[in-house]
Amino acid sequence: MDDRAAAAPTGYVLGDDDPEMARLDALSSLYGPATGAWLDTAGLAPGMAVADLGCGPGAVTLAIADRVGAGGRVTGVDAARRPLEVARRRAAGRPGVAFVQADVTTWEPPGPLDAVVGRLLLLHLPDPVALVARAASLVRPGGVVAFADVVLPTRAAHPPLPLLDAFNGWLLTAFGRLGVPVDAGLRLTAVYRSAGLPDPVLTCGQPLERGGGATGWAVVAGDAVSLLPAFERTGTATAAEVGAADLGRRLRAQAAAADAVLVNPLLVGAVARRPGQG
C-alpha cells in the first residue's frame, strides 16, 4: 500500500514501484493456472475485442491476447504509469495489444467490446458494483463480464508459522480499518446481482506450495513492504514489529525448518454475460 489510501476505501492501496512489480510478477506466476481456467470459462475466442481493467504489468492482458489471437484486440487499462511501461515492453511485437493509462472507472473504449475482464481489481474500489455495472455497459448484448478476486483470510501455513500468523493479523486488521474487503472473492455473486447481471459462473483456485522456496513467500514479503505505511497509519503495527526488509527471509527460514505447506489465498473468478442477443 501507499499513501493513496486514506482511512476510507478510496482506491488502490498498493504501490507501483519496482518491488511492487516483483510482487505482481510473483502473483501472476502463482495464479497463472487459476487465471487461465477463469479466462477459458469466459469463452474468450479468436477475433474478440477485450478490455483488461487494472491490467498492471500485463500478465492477464497477454493471456487474453493468446486466446483472441492476431485477429483480436485487447486493451489493458491502468492508472499507474510504471506497470504500463513494463506491460508495453512485454507486449512489444504482439499484434492487437495496446495499453492505456486511464482511470478504469471512467475509461471509454475506442470501439465495441466483446468482453471486459479484471483480476484483483474490485477489492481496491470504493464501489465495485458501479464498476461491474459500467463494465457490462461497455460490452455488446451477450458480451462477457469477468472479474476475479481473492479471499485473503484463507492464507495459512501447515504447520502454522508464527511469523505468517502475525502478518495475516496485521493485514486483515489494517484492511478492516481502511474499509478494504478481505473477502472480495466471496462477494462476487452479490456484486454481479447488484449490478443487474445474472448470477455468474464461478471458478476457483488455491495454490499449495511447500517449504522455503514457495513463490507465495515473495508475495507476502512484497505485501509487507507495500503495506507498511498502512500498518503504521492505521496503528496496526510498527516498522520494527514488521521488519519488512527481511520478512521474506525470515518467513522462508521458518517454512524450511518446519517443512511447511503454504496455502495461498483462494482466487475466485466470476463470469456472466450481459443480457440480450449479440
GROMACS .gro file of C-alpha atoms in nm:
model
  278
    1MET     CA    1   0.000   0.000   0.000
    2ASP     CA    2   0.100   0.362  -0.036
    3ASP     CA    3  -0.038   0.698   0.071
    4ARG     CA    4  -0.303   0.696  -0.200
    5ALA     CA    5  -0.512   0.512   0.059
    6ALA     CA    6  -0.684   0.706   0.333
    7ALA     CA    7  -0.890   0.574   0.621
    8ALA     CA    8  -1.173   0.503   0.378
    9PRO     CA    9  -1.164   0.275   0.071
   10THR     CA   10  -1.077   0.542  -0.185
   11GLY     CA   11  -0.867   0.342  -0.427
   12TYR     CA   12  -0.572   0.114  -0.492
   13VAL     CA   13  -0.370   0.076  -0.175
   14LEU     CA   14  -0.056  -0.097  -0.304
   15GLY     CA   15   0.244   0.070  -0.462
   16ASP     CA   16   0.359   0.080  -0.823
   17ASP     CA   17   0.739   0.090  -0.781
   18ASP     CA   18   0.988  -0.181  -0.876
   19PRO     CA   19   0.937  -0.401  -0.564
   20GLU     CA   20   0.567  -0.389  -0.643
   21MET     CA   21   0.639  -0.512  -0.995
   22ALA     CA   22   0.823  -0.809  -0.846
   23ARG     CA   23   0.523  -0.880  -0.623
   24LEU     CA   24   0.284  -0.864  -0.918
   25ASP     CA   25   0.507  -1.096  -1.119
   26ALA     CA   26   0.503  -1.345  -0.830
   27LEU     CA   27   0.123  -1.321  -0.816
   28SER     CA   28   0.096  -1.382  -1.189
   29SER     CA   29   0.318  -1.688  -1.167
   30LEU     CA   30   0.132  -1.824  -0.867
   31TYR     CA   31  -0.216  -1.772  -1.008
   32GLY     CA   32  -0.142  -1.841  -1.374
   33PRO     CA   33  -0.329  -2.175  -1.387
   34ALA     CA   34  -0.632  -2.042  -1.196
   35THR     CA   35  -0.638  -1.733  -1.417
   36GLY     CA   36  -0.625  -1.948  -1.729
   37ALA     CA   37  -0.918  -2.159  -1.611
   38TRP     CA   38  -1.120  -1.843  -1.539
   39LEU     CA   39  -1.043  -1.691  -1.880
   40ASP     CA   40  -1.131  -2.020  -2.052
   41THR     CA   41  -1.463  -2.026  -1.866
   42ALA     CA   42  -1.522  -1.675  -2.001
   43GLY     CA   43  -1.518  -1.824  -2.351
   44LEU     CA   44  -1.263  -1.584  -2.496
   45ALA     CA   45  -1.215  -1.678  -2.859
   46PRO     CA   46  -1.017  -1.568  -3.167
   47GLY     CA   47  -1.121  -1.232  -3.307
   48MET     CA   48  -1.276  -1.093  -2.988
   49ALA     CA   49  -1.225  -0.736  -2.866
   50VAL     CA   50  -1.148  -0.736  -2.493
   51ALA     CA   51  -1.058  -0.481  -2.225
   52ASP     CA   52  -0.846  -0.578  -1.922
   53LEU     CA   53  -0.919  -0.328  -1.645
   54GLY     CA   54  -0.648  -0.275  -1.384
   55CYS     CA   55  -0.402  -0.459  -1.608
   56GLY     CA   56  -0.083  -0.377  -1.414
   57PRO     CA   57   0.226  -0.512  -1.594
   58GLY     CA   58   0.010  -0.702  -1.840
   59ALA     CA   59   0.015  -1.072  -1.747
   60VAL     CA   60  -0.362  -1.111  -1.782
   61THR     CA   61  -0.365  -0.891  -2.093
   62LEU     CA   62  -0.114  -1.120  -2.265
   63ALA     CA   63  -0.305  -1.431  -2.156
   64ILE     CA   64  -0.613  -1.278  -2.320
   65ALA     CA   65  -0.410  -1.197  -2.632
   66ASP     CA   66  -0.314  -1.564  -2.658
   67ARG     CA   67  -0.683  -1.652  -2.668
   68VAL     CA   68  -0.812  -1.383  -2.906
   69GLY     CA   69  -0.524  -1.424  -3.150
   70ALA     CA   70  -0.380  -1.188  -3.407
   71GLY     CA   71  -0.727  -1.110  -3.536
   72GLY     CA   72  -0.848  -0.999  -3.195
   73ARG     CA   73  -0.792  -0.682  -2.998
   74VAL     CA   74  -0.708  -0.647  -2.629
   75THR     CA   75  -0.661  -0.320  -2.441
   76GLY     CA   76  -0.502  -0.310  -2.098
   77VAL     CA   77  -0.611  -0.015  -1.884
   78ASP     CA   78  -0.439   0.104  -1.567
   79ALA     CA   79  -0.396   0.433  -1.384
   80ALA     CA   80  -0.033   0.368  -1.286
   81ARG     CA   81   0.244   0.463  -1.526
   82ARG     CA   82   0.524   0.224  -1.424
   83PRO     CA   83   0.331  -0.102  -1.464
   84LEU     CA   84   0.217   0.012  -1.807
   85GLU     CA   85   0.577   0.075  -1.913
   86VAL     CA   86   0.659  -0.283  -1.816
   87ALA     CA   87   0.348  -0.411  -1.993
   88ARG     CA   88   0.434  -0.232  -2.317
   89ARG     CA   89   0.784  -0.378  -2.319
   90ARG     CA   90   0.650  -0.726  -2.262
   91ALA     CA   91   0.390  -0.690  -2.536
   92ALA     CA   92   0.626  -0.546  -2.796
   93GLY     CA   93   0.557  -0.702  -3.133
   94ARG     CA   94   0.224  -0.854  -3.030
   95PRO     CA   95  -0.045  -0.753  -3.281
   96GLY     CA   96  -0.370  -0.617  -3.148
   97VAL     CA   97  -0.238  -0.544  -2.797
   98ALA     CA   98  -0.248  -0.189  -2.660
   99PHE     CA   99  -0.216  -0.027  -2.318
  100VAL     CA  100  -0.384   0.293  -2.199
  101GLN     CA  101  -0.318   0.497  -1.887
  102ALA     CA  102  -0.660   0.593  -1.757
  103ASP     CA  103  -0.898   0.568  -1.464
  104VAL     CA  104  -1.069   0.231  -1.501
  105THR     CA  105  -1.395   0.376  -1.365
  106THR     CA  106  -1.427   0.632  -1.646
  107TRP     CA  107  -1.228   0.492  -1.941
  108GLU     CA  108  -1.417   0.471  -2.270
  109PRO     CA  109  -1.318   0.203  -2.524
  110PRO     CA  110  -1.242   0.308  -2.881
  111GLY     CA  111  -1.499   0.064  -3.017
  112PRO     CA  112  -1.743  -0.210  -2.923
  113LEU     CA  113  -1.620  -0.479  -2.685
  114ASP     CA  114  -1.697  -0.849  -2.665
  115ALA     CA  115  -1.565  -0.882  -2.309
  116VAL     CA  116  -1.439  -0.685  -2.011
  117VAL     CA  117  -1.221  -0.857  -1.751
  118GLY     CA  118  -1.043  -0.753  -1.433
  119ARG     CA  119  -0.832  -0.953  -1.190
  120LEU     CA  120  -0.754  -0.837  -0.834
  121LEU     CA  121  -0.925  -0.504  -0.901
  122LEU     CA  122  -1.261  -0.487  -0.727
  123LEU     CA  123  -1.129  -0.509  -0.370
  124HIS     CA  124  -0.945  -0.181  -0.429
  125LEU     CA  125  -1.254   0.012  -0.541
  126PRO     CA  126  -1.495   0.200  -0.314
  127ASP     CA  127  -1.791   0.092  -0.531
  128PRO     CA  128  -1.730  -0.243  -0.703
  129VAL     CA  129  -2.095  -0.269  -0.806
  130ALA     CA  130  -2.068   0.052  -1.006
  131LEU     CA  131  -1.757  -0.073  -1.183
  132VAL     CA  132  -1.915  -0.407  -1.275
  133ALA     CA  133  -2.230  -0.231  -1.397
  134ARG     CA  134  -2.016   0.003  -1.606
  135ALA     CA  135  -1.819  -0.292  -1.745
  136ALA     CA  136  -2.148  -0.452  -1.851
  137SER     CA  137  -2.246  -0.130  -2.029
  138LEU     CA  138  -1.924  -0.139  -2.231
  139VAL     CA  139  -1.984  -0.483  -2.384
  140ARG     CA  140  -2.231  -0.571  -2.656
  141PRO     CA  141  -2.551  -0.756  -2.558
  142GLY     CA  142  -2.445  -1.113  -2.487
  143GLY     CA  143  -2.091  -0.995  -2.413
  144VAL     CA  144  -1.880  -1.125  -2.126
  145VAL     CA  145  -1.817  -0.961  -1.789
  146ALA     CA  146  -1.545  -1.144  -1.594
  147PHE     CA  147  -1.382  -1.041  -1.266
  148ALA     CA  148  -1.164  -1.236  -1.025
  149ASP     CA  149  -1.060  -1.159  -0.670
  150VAL     CA  150  -0.904  -1.318  -0.365
  151VAL     CA  151  -1.023  -1.428  -0.023
  152LEU     CA  152  -0.737  -1.310   0.196
  153PRO     CA  153  -0.830  -1.486   0.524
  154THR     CA  154  -0.773  -1.823   0.353
  155ARG     CA  155  -0.394  -1.783   0.350
  156ALA     CA  156  -0.233  -2.020   0.603
  157ALA     CA  157   0.061  -2.249   0.667
  158HIS     CA  158   0.055  -2.607   0.792
  159PRO     CA  159   0.202  -2.647   1.044
  160PRO     CA  160   0.128  -2.288   1.147
  161LEU     CA  161   0.417  -2.043   1.127
  162PRO     CA  162   0.420  -1.769   1.394
  163LEU     CA  163   0.552  -1.504   1.155
  164LEU     CA  164   0.287  -1.574   0.892
  165ASP     CA  165   0.016  -1.570   1.158
  166ALA     CA  166   0.142  -1.229   1.270
  167PHE     CA  167   0.147  -1.095   0.913
  168ASN     CA  168  -0.204  -1.225   0.845
  169GLY     CA  169  -0.324  -1.048   1.157
  170TRP     CA  170  -0.166  -0.718   1.054
  171LEU     CA  171  -0.303  -0.745   0.702
  172LEU     CA  172  -0.660  -0.827   0.799
  173THR     CA  173  -0.666  -0.565   1.074
  174ALA     CA  174  -0.528  -0.288   0.853
  175PHE     CA  175  -0.763  -0.370   0.567
  176GLY     CA  176  -1.054  -0.376   0.809
  177ARG     CA  177  -0.963  -0.032   0.941
  178LEU     CA  178  -0.924   0.100   0.586
  179GLY     CA  179  -1.255  -0.046   0.477
  180VAL     CA  180  -1.098  -0.277   0.220
  181PRO     CA  181  -1.291  -0.605   0.189
  182VAL     CA  182  -1.072  -0.903   0.271
  183ASP     CA  183  -1.323  -1.150   0.123
  184ALA     CA  184  -1.386  -0.981  -0.212
  185GLY     CA  185  -1.381  -1.310  -0.400
  186LEU     CA  186  -1.676  -1.440  -0.199
  187ARG     CA  187  -1.877  -1.125  -0.270
  188LEU     CA  188  -1.869  -1.157  -0.648
  189THR     CA  189  -2.213  -1.313  -0.692
  190ALA     CA  190  -2.374  -1.043  -0.477
  191VAL     CA  191  -2.185  -0.773  -0.670
  192TYR     CA  192  -2.299  -0.913  -1.005
  193ARG     CA  193  -2.661  -0.932  -0.889
  194SER     CA  194  -2.650  -0.573  -0.761
  195ALA     CA  195  -2.500  -0.464  -1.095
  196GLY     CA  196  -2.801  -0.612  -1.279
  197LEU     CA  197  -2.622  -0.915  -1.421
  198PRO     CA  198  -2.724  -1.281  -1.399
  199ASP     CA  199  -2.564  -1.496  -1.133
  200PRO     CA  200  -2.210  -1.562  -1.256
  201VAL     CA  201  -2.042  -1.894  -1.320
  202LEU     CA  202  -1.770  -1.923  -1.056
  203THR     CA  203  -1.422  -2.072  -1.081
  204CYS     CA  204  -1.164  -2.103  -0.807
  205GLY     CA  205  -0.803  -2.189  -0.748
  206GLN     CA  206  -0.590  -2.204  -0.436
  207PRO     CA  207  -0.224  -2.284  -0.498
  208LEU     CA  208  -0.048  -2.503  -0.243
  209GLU     CA  209   0.331  -2.490  -0.209
  210ARG     CA  210   0.583  -2.650   0.022
  211GLY     CA  211   0.889  -2.528   0.204
  212GLY     CA  212   1.101  -2.216   0.199
  213GLY     CA  213   1.112  -2.191  -0.180
  214ALA     CA  214   0.740  -2.123  -0.223
  215THR     CA  215   0.659  -1.837  -0.459
  216GLY     CA  216   0.393  -1.720  -0.216
  217TRP     CA  217   0.660  -1.600   0.028
  218ALA     CA  218   0.765  -1.340  -0.231
  219VAL     CA  219   0.405  -1.217  -0.241
  220VAL     CA  220   0.390  -1.186   0.138
  221ALA     CA  221   0.729  -1.013   0.153
  222GLY     CA  222   0.624  -0.769  -0.120
  223ASP     CA  223   0.296  -0.701   0.057
  224ALA     CA  224   0.482  -0.623   0.377
  225VAL     CA  225   0.693  -0.359   0.206
  226SER     CA  226   0.397  -0.202   0.025
  227LEU     CA  227   0.163  -0.219   0.323
  228LEU     CA  228   0.399  -0.089   0.590
  229PRO     CA  229   0.275   0.274   0.561
  230ALA     CA  230  -0.083   0.148   0.600
  231PHE     CA  231   0.011  -0.067   0.900
  232GLU     CA  232   0.166   0.235   1.069
  233ARG     CA  233  -0.105   0.481   0.964
  234THR     CA  234  -0.382   0.261   1.099
  235GLY     CA  235  -0.198   0.181   1.421
  236THR     CA  236  -0.183  -0.188   1.330
  237ALA     CA  237   0.192  -0.247   1.359
  238THR     CA  238   0.517  -0.053   1.370
  239ALA     CA  239   0.805  -0.080   1.127
  240ALA     CA  240   1.011  -0.250   1.397
  241GLU     CA  241   0.740  -0.511   1.456
  242VAL     CA  242   0.704  -0.590   1.086
  243GLY     CA  243   1.071  -0.587   0.989
  244ALA     CA  244   0.967  -0.564   0.626
  245ALA     CA  245   1.321  -0.551   0.488
  246ASP     CA  246   1.394  -0.912   0.582
  247LEU     CA  247   1.046  -1.051   0.645
  248GLY     CA  248   1.070  -1.273   0.337
  249ARG     CA  249   1.399  -1.425   0.451
  250ARG     CA  250   1.261  -1.496   0.797
  251LEU     CA  251   0.943  -1.650   0.657
  252ARG     CA  252   1.140  -1.874   0.425
  253ALA     CA  253   1.360  -1.986   0.712
  254GLN     CA  254   1.060  -2.073   0.930
  255ALA     CA  255   0.891  -2.255   0.642
  256ALA     CA  256   1.204  -2.452   0.558
  257ALA     CA  257   1.263  -2.551   0.919
  258ALA     CA  258   0.905  -2.675   0.956
  259ASP     CA  259   0.879  -2.815   0.601
  260ALA     CA  260   0.554  -2.619   0.598
  261VAL     CA  261   0.286  -2.623   0.330
  262LEU     CA  262   0.179  -2.272   0.229
  263VAL     CA  263  -0.189  -2.240   0.142
  264ASN     CA  264  -0.208  -1.927  -0.071
  265PRO     CA  265  -0.526  -1.717  -0.073
  266LEU     CA  266  -0.823  -1.854  -0.265
  267LEU     CA  267  -0.880  -1.684  -0.602
  268VAL     CA  268  -1.243  -1.677  -0.716
  269GLY     CA  269  -1.336  -1.593  -1.075
  270ALA     CA  270  -1.681  -1.488  -1.190
  271VAL     CA  271  -1.817  -1.490  -1.545
  272ALA     CA  272  -2.154  -1.367  -1.668
  273ARG     CA  273  -2.298  -1.236  -1.994
  274ARG     CA  274  -2.480  -0.910  -2.044
  275PRO     CA  275  -2.845  -0.991  -2.107
  276GLY     CA  276  -2.961  -0.968  -2.469
  277GLN     CA  277  -2.858  -1.108  -2.802
  278GLY     CA  278  -2.522  -1.026  -2.956
   0.00000   0.00000   0.00000
